[in-house]
Short mmCIF file of C-alpha atoms and ligand atoms in Angstrom, two decimals:
data_model
loop_
_atom_site.label_atom_id
_atom_site.label_comp_id
_atom_site.label_asym_id
_atom_site.label_seq_id
_atom_site.Cartn_x
_atom_site.Cartn_y
_atom_site.Cartn_z
CA UNK A 496 0.00 0.00 0.00
CA UNK A 497 2.88 2.29 0.68
CA UNK A 498 4.02 1.97 -2.93
CA UNK A 499 0.82 3.26 -4.52
CA UNK A 500 0.44 6.59 -2.79
CA UNK A 501 3.80 7.24 -1.25
CA UNK A 502 4.44 10.01 -3.75
CA UNK A 503 1.19 10.58 -5.62
CA UNK A 504 2.36 13.58 -7.59
CA UNK A 505 5.52 11.83 -8.73
CA UNK A 506 7.54 14.84 -7.82
CA UNK A 507 10.83 14.61 -5.98
CA UNK A 508 10.36 15.14 -2.22
CA UNK A 509 11.70 18.33 -0.72
CA UNK A 510 14.87 18.13 1.30
CA UNK A 511 14.39 16.70 4.79
CA UNK A 512 11.24 14.70 3.99
CA UNK A 513 11.67 10.97 4.47
CA UNK A 514 9.75 8.81 2.02
CA UNK A 515 6.81 7.02 3.55
CA UNK A 516 8.04 3.53 2.82
CA UNK A 517 11.23 4.17 4.75
CA UNK A 518 9.22 5.49 7.69
CA UNK A 519 6.96 2.45 7.57
CA UNK A 520 9.92 0.05 7.43
CA UNK A 521 11.62 1.75 10.37
CA UNK A 522 8.42 1.69 12.41
CA UNK A 523 7.98 -1.99 11.66
CA UNK A 524 11.52 -2.75 12.79
CA UNK A 525 11.03 -0.84 16.01
CA UNK A 526 7.73 -2.64 16.55
CA UNK A 527 9.56 -5.95 16.27
CA UNK A 528 12.19 -4.76 18.74
CA UNK A 529 9.48 -3.65 21.19
CA UNK A 530 7.62 -6.94 20.89
CA UNK A 531 10.86 -8.84 21.43
CA UNK A 532 11.60 -6.80 24.58
CA UNK A 533 8.07 -7.41 25.80
CA UNK A 534 8.45 -11.14 25.18
CA UNK A 535 11.76 -11.23 27.07
CA UNK A 536 10.28 -9.35 30.02
CA UNK A 537 7.20 -11.58 30.12
CA UNK A 538 9.43 -14.64 29.98
CA UNK A 539 11.51 -13.33 32.89
CA UNK A 540 8.38 -12.71 34.95
CA UNK A 541 6.90 -16.12 34.18
CA UNK A 542 10.13 -18.06 34.68
CA UNK A 543 11.09 -16.36 37.94
CA UNK A 544 7.48 -16.60 39.08
CA UNK A 545 7.55 -20.35 38.63
CA UNK A 546 11.07 -21.15 39.77
CA UNK A 547 11.30 -18.63 42.62
CA UNK A 548 7.69 -18.72 43.65
CA UNK A 549 8.50 -18.78 47.36
CA UNK A 550 10.45 -15.87 48.75
CA UNK A 551 11.68 -16.77 52.18
CA UNK A 552 11.51 -13.80 54.45
CA UNK A 553 14.93 -13.82 56.04
CA UNK A 554 18.00 -15.93 55.63
CA UNK A 555 17.59 -18.47 52.87
CA UNK A 556 18.04 -21.65 54.82
CA UNK A 557 16.18 -24.69 53.67
CA UNK A 558 14.84 -27.57 55.69
CA UNK A 559 12.65 -30.55 54.87
CA UNK A 560 9.25 -29.85 56.47
CA UNK A 561 8.32 -33.53 56.32
CA UNK A 562 11.06 -34.71 58.65
CA UNK A 563 11.12 -31.83 61.13
CA UNK A 564 10.00 -34.01 64.01
CA UNK A 565 12.27 -36.91 63.11
CA UNK A 566 15.72 -35.45 62.86
CA UNK A 567 17.73 -32.29 62.97
CA UNK A 568 17.43 -29.04 64.78
CA UNK A 569 13.65 -28.97 65.18
CA UNK A 570 13.07 -32.30 66.92
CA UNK A 571 10.76 -31.88 69.88
CA UNK A 572 13.45 -32.06 72.55
CA UNK A 573 15.29 -29.20 70.89
CA UNK A 574 12.37 -26.77 70.77
CA UNK A 575 12.00 -23.78 73.03
CA UNK A 576 14.74 -21.66 74.57
CA UNK A 577 18.32 -22.93 74.64
CA UNK A 578 21.29 -21.16 76.18
CA UNK A 579 24.33 -20.90 73.92
CA UNK A 580 27.93 -21.12 75.17
CA UNK A 581 28.33 -17.34 74.75
CA UNK A 582 25.37 -16.66 77.05
CA UNK A 583 22.94 -15.71 74.31
CA UNK A 584 19.78 -17.73 73.82
CA UNK A 585 18.26 -19.40 70.82
CA UNK A 586 14.53 -19.99 70.61
CA UNK A 587 13.37 -22.70 68.23
CA UNK A 588 9.70 -22.80 67.33
CA UNK A 589 7.67 -24.82 64.87
CA UNK A 590 4.54 -23.18 63.51
CA UNK A 591 1.83 -25.60 62.45
CA UNK A 592 -1.88 -25.57 61.94
CA UNK A 593 -2.94 -24.14 64.37
CA UNK A 594 -0.42 -23.53 67.07
CA UNK A 595 3.17 -22.70 67.80
CA UNK A 596 5.29 -25.43 69.35
CA UNK A 597 6.12 -24.62 72.04
CA UNK A 598 3.12 -22.49 72.73
CA UNK A 599 4.90 -20.43 75.34
CA UNK A 600 8.47 -19.22 75.36
CA UNK A 601 10.62 -17.69 78.09
CA UNK A 602 13.63 -15.57 77.36
CA UNK A 603 15.88 -13.53 79.69
CA UNK A 604 15.95 -9.76 79.56
CA UNK A 605 19.02 -7.88 78.23
CA UNK A 606 20.32 -10.94 76.43
CA UNK A 607 20.83 -11.50 72.72
CA UNK A 608 17.96 -13.64 71.50
CA UNK A 609 17.87 -15.52 68.24
CA UNK A 610 14.55 -16.87 67.06
CA UNK A 611 14.63 -19.73 64.59
CA UNK A 612 11.29 -20.78 63.21
CA UNK A 613 9.99 -23.08 60.58
CA UNK A 614 6.63 -24.41 59.50
CA UNK A 615 5.41 -27.96 59.28
CA UNK A 616 2.59 -27.22 56.85
CA UNK A 617 1.26 -23.90 55.59
CA UNK A 618 2.72 -20.41 55.58
CA UNK A 619 2.39 -18.87 59.02
CA UNK A 620 3.47 -15.57 60.48
CA UNK A 621 5.50 -14.69 63.55
CA UNK A 622 4.93 -11.30 65.11
CA UNK A 623 5.72 -9.74 68.45
CA UNK A 624 3.48 -6.68 68.77
CA UNK A 625 5.22 -3.38 69.55
CA UNK A 626 8.55 -4.70 68.32
CA UNK A 627 10.02 -4.87 64.85
CA UNK A 628 9.99 -8.66 65.00
CA UNK A 629 7.80 -9.78 62.17
CA UNK A 630 8.52 -12.58 59.76
CA UNK A 631 6.78 -15.08 57.60
CA UNK A 632 7.28 -18.72 58.52
CA UNK A 633 7.40 -20.63 55.28
CA UNK A 634 7.49 -24.43 55.07
CA UNK A 635 10.80 -25.58 53.70
CA UNK A 636 12.69 -22.58 55.07
CA UNK A 637 14.06 -21.49 58.42
CA UNK A 638 13.24 -17.93 59.39
CA UNK A 639 15.77 -16.34 61.69
CA UNK A 640 15.31 -13.14 63.69
CA UNK A 641 17.75 -11.69 66.19
CA UNK A 642 16.85 -9.25 68.91
CA UNK A 643 17.32 -8.27 72.53
CA UNK A 644 14.60 -7.33 75.00
CA UNK A 645 15.30 -4.40 77.27
CA UNK A 646 12.39 -4.82 79.67
CA UNK A 647 10.51 -7.55 81.43
CA UNK A 648 7.28 -8.05 79.59
CA UNK A 649 4.81 -10.57 78.30
CA UNK A 650 4.07 -10.72 74.61
CA UNK A 651 1.27 -12.28 72.65
CA UNK A 652 2.47 -13.96 69.49
CA UNK A 653 -0.32 -14.06 66.93
CA UNK A 654 0.06 -15.86 63.64
CA UNK A 655 -0.50 -13.09 61.12
CA UNK A 656 -0.58 -14.99 57.87
CA UNK A 657 -3.88 -16.57 57.00
CA UNK A 658 -3.08 -20.27 57.29
CA UNK A 659 -6.46 -21.96 57.30
CA UNK A 660 -9.72 -22.18 59.17
CA UNK A 661 -8.07 -22.12 62.58
CA UNK A 662 -5.85 -19.15 61.84
CA UNK A 663 -7.58 -16.71 64.15
CA UNK A 664 -7.01 -19.05 67.08
CA UNK A 665 -3.31 -19.46 66.45
CA UNK A 666 -1.70 -17.58 69.32
CA UNK A 667 1.25 -18.16 71.52
CA UNK A 668 2.97 -16.26 74.31
CA UNK A 669 6.42 -15.10 75.08
CA UNK A 670 7.60 -13.94 78.47
CA UNK A 671 10.70 -11.84 79.01
CA UNK A 672 11.87 -12.58 82.54
CA UNK A 673 14.64 -11.10 84.71
CA UNK A 674 17.95 -12.83 84.17
CA UNK A 675 18.04 -14.19 87.70
CA UNK A 676 14.69 -15.87 87.14
CA UNK A 677 15.67 -17.40 83.87
CA UNK A 678 17.05 -20.88 83.99
CA UNK A 679 15.96 -21.77 87.50
CA UNK A 680 12.38 -22.58 86.75
CA UNK A 681 11.39 -25.80 88.38
CA UNK A 682 9.13 -27.70 86.05
CA UNK A 683 5.80 -28.02 87.73
CA UNK A 684 3.69 -30.98 86.75
CA UNK A 685 0.64 -29.88 84.84
CA UNK A 686 1.75 -26.29 84.42
CA UNK A 687 4.06 -24.69 81.97
CA UNK A 688 6.55 -22.06 82.99
CA UNK A 689 4.43 -19.52 81.22
CA UNK A 690 1.27 -19.96 83.22
CA UNK A 691 0.63 -17.35 85.81
CU1 CUA B 1284 -0.87 -19.86 61.34
CU2 CUA B 1284 -2.30 -18.15 60.61
#
């Protein structure tokens, strides 16, 4: 179509006027370039969406959610607060539908605390209100959060990722206790250290 009426009068074009067919060819080439860029960007989005679908919220540390209770760091006897050789404490928690295990955690005040959490099933959330501790707990990954509590206090720990029908009932507690009280809690039959 460009041929027929590109120069209807058959006169030479004035200086500086580009013939229509050249304009059309250039536009077509740029259109192809744009479509190619679009295709590349769509491919990047789709491929990364499929291969990196899960974005763990903190350190990328993987764990097999199916064998949590059988071996490794998150076996039942290893859960809760553990004192490290340097005096800091590590708190290991499993989030599962619909509770945190353990459901109540004690940590000493003015001590470096490292939380390590993972999920046995769905994506859960770990939040200590009025602090900046807030992480997703994704099955297959270990979420790690480090902090230090400067005052004795009790915290509610709600799960804040919708994880199923029992989500709204998924709560746990954390108690920050004075250092001299930490570590000398006599286990009382039928009561956890967190009950008041
Ligand atoms: Cu677990 Cu919501």
